[in-house]
Short mmCIF file of C-alpha atoms in Angstrom, two decimals:
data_model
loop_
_atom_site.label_atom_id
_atom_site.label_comp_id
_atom_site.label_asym_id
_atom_site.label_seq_id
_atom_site.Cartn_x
_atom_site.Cartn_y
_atom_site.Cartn_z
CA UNK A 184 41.56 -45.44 35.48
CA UNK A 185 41.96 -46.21 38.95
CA UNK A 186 44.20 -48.59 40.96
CA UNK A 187 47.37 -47.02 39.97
CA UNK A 188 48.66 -46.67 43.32
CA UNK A 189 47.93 -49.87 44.94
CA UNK A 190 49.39 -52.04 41.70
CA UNK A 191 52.39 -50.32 42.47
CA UNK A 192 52.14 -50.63 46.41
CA UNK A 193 51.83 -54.99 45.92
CA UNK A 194 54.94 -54.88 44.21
CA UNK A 195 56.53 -52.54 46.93
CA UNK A 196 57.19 -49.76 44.41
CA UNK A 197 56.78 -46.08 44.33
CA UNK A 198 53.61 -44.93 43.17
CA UNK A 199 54.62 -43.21 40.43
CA UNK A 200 55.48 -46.76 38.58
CA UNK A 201 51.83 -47.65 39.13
CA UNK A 202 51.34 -44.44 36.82
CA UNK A 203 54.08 -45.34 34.43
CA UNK A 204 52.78 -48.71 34.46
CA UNK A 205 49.57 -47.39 32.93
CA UNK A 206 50.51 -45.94 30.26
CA UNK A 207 50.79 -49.42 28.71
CA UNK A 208 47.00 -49.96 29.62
CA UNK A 209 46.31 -46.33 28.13
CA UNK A 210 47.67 -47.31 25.08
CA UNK A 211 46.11 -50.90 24.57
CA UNK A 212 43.01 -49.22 25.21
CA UNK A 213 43.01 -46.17 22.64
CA UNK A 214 44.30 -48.63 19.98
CA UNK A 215 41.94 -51.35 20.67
CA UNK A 216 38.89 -48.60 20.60
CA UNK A 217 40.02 -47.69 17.25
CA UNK A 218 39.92 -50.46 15.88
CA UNK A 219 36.69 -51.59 17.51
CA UNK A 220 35.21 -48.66 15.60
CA UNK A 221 34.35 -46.89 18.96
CA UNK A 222 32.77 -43.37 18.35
CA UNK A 223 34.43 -41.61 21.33
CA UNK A 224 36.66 -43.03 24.30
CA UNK A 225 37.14 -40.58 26.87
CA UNK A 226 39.89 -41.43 29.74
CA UNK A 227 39.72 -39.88 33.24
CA UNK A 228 43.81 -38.97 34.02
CA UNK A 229 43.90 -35.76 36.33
CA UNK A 230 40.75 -35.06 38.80
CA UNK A 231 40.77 -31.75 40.36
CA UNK A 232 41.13 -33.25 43.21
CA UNK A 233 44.61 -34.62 42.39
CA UNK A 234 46.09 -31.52 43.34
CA UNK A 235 46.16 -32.90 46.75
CA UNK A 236 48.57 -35.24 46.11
CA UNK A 237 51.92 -34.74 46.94
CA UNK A 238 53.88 -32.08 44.55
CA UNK A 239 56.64 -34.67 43.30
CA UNK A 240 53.89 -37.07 42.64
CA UNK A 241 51.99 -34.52 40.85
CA UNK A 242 55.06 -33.46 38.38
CA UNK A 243 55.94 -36.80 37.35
CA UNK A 244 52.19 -37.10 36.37
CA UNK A 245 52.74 -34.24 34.17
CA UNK A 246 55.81 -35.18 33.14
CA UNK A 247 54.29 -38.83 32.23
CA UNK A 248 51.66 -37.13 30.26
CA UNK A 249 53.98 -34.93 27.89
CA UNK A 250 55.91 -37.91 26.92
CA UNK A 251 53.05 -39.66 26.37
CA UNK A 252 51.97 -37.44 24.04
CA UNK A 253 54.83 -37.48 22.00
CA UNK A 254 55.55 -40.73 22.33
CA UNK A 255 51.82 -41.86 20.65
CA UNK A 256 51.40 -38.89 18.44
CA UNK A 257 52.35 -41.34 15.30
CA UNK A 258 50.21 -44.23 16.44
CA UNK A 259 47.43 -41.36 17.04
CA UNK A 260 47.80 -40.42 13.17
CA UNK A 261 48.30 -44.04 12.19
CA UNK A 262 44.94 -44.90 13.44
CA UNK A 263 43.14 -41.82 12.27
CA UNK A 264 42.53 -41.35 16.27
CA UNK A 265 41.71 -37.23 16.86
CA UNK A 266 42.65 -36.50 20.25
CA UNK A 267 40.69 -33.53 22.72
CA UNK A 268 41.73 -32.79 26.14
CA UNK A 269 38.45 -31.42 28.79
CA UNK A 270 38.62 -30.46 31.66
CA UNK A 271 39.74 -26.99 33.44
CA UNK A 272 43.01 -26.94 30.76
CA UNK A 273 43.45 -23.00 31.76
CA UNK A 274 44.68 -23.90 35.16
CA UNK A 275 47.60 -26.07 33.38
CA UNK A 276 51.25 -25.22 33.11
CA UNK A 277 52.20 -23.72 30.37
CA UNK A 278 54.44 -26.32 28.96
CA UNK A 279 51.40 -28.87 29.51
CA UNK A 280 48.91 -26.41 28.00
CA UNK A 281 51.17 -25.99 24.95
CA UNK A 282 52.14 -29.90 25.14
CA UNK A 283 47.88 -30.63 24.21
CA UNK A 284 47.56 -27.81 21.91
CA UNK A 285 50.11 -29.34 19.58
CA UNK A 286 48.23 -32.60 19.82
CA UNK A 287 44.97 -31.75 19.41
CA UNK A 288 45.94 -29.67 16.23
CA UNK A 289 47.88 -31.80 14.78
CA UNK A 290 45.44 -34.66 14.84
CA UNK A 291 42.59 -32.13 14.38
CA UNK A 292 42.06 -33.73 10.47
CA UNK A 293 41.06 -37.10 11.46
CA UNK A 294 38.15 -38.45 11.05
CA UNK A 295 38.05 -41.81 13.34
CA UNK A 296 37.48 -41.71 17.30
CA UNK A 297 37.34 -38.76 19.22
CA UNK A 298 39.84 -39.77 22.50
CA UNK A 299 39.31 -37.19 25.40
CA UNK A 300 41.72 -37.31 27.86
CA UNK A 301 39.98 -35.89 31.37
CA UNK A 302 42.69 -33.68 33.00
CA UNK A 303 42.03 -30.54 35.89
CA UNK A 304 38.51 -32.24 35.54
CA UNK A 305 35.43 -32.37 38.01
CA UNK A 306 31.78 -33.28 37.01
CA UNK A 307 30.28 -30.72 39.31
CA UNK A 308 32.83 -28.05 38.37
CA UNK A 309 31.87 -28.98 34.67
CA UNK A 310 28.41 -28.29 35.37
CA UNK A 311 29.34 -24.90 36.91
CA UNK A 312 31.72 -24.07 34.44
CA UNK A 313 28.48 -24.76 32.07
CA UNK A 314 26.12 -22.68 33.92
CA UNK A 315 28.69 -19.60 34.30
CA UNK A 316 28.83 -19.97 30.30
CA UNK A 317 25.23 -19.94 29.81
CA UNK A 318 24.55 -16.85 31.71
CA UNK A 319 27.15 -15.10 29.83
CA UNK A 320 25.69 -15.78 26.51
CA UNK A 321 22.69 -14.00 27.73
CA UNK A 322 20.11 -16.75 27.50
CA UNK A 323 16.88 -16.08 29.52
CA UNK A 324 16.15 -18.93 31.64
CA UNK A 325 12.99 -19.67 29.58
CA UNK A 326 15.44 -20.53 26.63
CA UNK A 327 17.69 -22.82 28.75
CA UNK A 328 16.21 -26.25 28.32
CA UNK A 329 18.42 -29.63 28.47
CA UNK A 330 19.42 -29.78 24.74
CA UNK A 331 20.66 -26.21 25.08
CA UNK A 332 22.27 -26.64 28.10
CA UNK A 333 24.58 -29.48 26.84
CA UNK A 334 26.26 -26.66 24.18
CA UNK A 335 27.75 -25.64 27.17
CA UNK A 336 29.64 -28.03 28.39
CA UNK A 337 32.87 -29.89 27.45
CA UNK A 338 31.97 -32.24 25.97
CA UNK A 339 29.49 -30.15 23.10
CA UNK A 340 28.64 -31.72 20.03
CA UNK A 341 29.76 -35.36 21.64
CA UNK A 342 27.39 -37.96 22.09
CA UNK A 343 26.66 -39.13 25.53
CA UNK A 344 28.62 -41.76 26.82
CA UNK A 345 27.07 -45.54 26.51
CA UNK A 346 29.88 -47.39 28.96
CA UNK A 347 31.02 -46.54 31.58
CA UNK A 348 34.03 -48.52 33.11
CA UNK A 349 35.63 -48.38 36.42
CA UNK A 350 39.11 -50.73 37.15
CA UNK A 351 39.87 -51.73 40.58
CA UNK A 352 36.75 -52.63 41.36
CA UNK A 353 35.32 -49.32 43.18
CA UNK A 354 31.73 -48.95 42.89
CA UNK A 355 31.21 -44.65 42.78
CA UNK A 356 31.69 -42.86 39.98
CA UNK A 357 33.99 -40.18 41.40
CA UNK A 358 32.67 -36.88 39.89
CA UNK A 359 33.44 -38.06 36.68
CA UNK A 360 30.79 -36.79 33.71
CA UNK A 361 28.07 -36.67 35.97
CA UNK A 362 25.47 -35.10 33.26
CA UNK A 363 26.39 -36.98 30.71
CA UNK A 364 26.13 -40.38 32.04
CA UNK A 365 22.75 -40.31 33.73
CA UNK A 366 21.95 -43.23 31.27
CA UNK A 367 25.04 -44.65 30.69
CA UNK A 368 25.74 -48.96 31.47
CA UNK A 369 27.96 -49.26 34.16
CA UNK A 370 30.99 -52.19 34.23
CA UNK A 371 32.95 -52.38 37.07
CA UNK A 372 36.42 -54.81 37.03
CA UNK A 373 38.06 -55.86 39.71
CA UNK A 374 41.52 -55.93 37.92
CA UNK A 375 43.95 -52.17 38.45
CA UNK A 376 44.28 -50.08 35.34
CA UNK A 377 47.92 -50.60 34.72
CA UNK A 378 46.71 -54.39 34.23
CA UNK A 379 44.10 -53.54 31.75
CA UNK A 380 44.24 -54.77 28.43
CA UNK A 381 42.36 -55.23 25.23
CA UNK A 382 40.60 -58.89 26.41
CA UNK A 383 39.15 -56.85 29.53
CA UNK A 384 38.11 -53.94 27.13
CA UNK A 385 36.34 -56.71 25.17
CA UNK A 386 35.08 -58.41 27.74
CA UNK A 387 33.43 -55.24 29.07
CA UNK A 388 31.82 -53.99 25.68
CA UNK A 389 30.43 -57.41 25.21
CA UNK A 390 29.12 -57.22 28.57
CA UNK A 391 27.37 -54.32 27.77
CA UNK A 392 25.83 -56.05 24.42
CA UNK A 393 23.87 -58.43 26.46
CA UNK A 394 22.59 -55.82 28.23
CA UNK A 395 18.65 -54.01 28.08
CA UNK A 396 18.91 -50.61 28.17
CA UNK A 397 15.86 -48.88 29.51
CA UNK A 398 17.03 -45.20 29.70
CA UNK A 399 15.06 -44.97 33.12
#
């Protein structure tokens, strides 16, 4: 979800509004998957990374999230959406921590699409996070194979992704899922996320219809 910061700069506003400004996009998104019928939608919010940022910017971002979560809880249950948060959720505060927990459970019945939300996340810390699991559960390495590697990571029991998209028109994929989309379609939009809406969602998975996949 990237181009928060420069929508807001082009209007000469704070960049926090390009993050409040995207909540609109988050939610036209998660609805529109539901009712597409989409399997899993998983949205990149908080890279480790992030923590660079400055500290005010950084609160408001958590502040943003919390009453985001409250604020879509209802359409969450309305749409049968079940919502899962990955990404290194330990390192949280506590009022964030407790802020998922009470979302996830609470929508933990449903049985329509998965929505991750990315948050404290990094694809290469994910894969280390993985590894450090594996080698607890005493495997020997001659039982570690691919399949049984996947168990470990975040995103068990979840299907790879099939599309991957990327707003604002950057072409790298930023550290984001990097086992799990070694095969994945890529669609890359020139338009920021807080100007994202269900037509460019649309647009984008009928992209990837027309598309051969050749898993190589």
């Amino acid at each position: 979800m990237d181009g928060n910061g420069r929508w807001a700069k082009h209007r000469h506003l704070p960049r926090v509004e390009g993050y409040r400004a995207g909540i609109d996009a988050v939610r036209d998104t998660v609805e529109t998957g539901a009712r597409l019928g989409l399997q899993v939608l998983t949205l990149y919010a908080f890279s480790l990374e992030n923590w660079k940022r400055p500290r005010a910017e950084v609160s408001a971002l958590m502040l943003l999230l919390k009453r985001y979560l409250r604020g879509e809880l209802r359409t969450m249950m309305r749409h049968n959406i079940r919502f899962n948060a990955i990404g290194r959720i330990e390192e949280l505060s506590r009022d964030v921590q407790n802020e998922l927990q009470a979302t996830i459970e609470q929508t933990s019945r449903n049985t329509g699409m998965l929505f991750n939300i990315a948050l404290n996340y990094g694809g290469r810390a994910e894969i280390v996070d993985a590894a450090r699991r594996a080698m607890a559960s005493g495997l020997s390495p001659e039982q570690l194979d691919e399949r049984t590697f996947e168990t470990f990571l975040y995103t068990a029991g979840q299907p790879d992704p099939d599309l991957l998209i990327r707003t604002s028109g950057e072409l790298r994929v930023s550290n984001y899922l990097l086992w799990q989309i070694a095969y994945a379609e890529i669609y890359v939009i020139d338009t920021f996320w807080p100007d994202f809406r269900r037509h460019h969602l649309m647009e984008a998975v009928l992209a990837y219809q027309k598309r051969e996949r050749r898993y190589g």
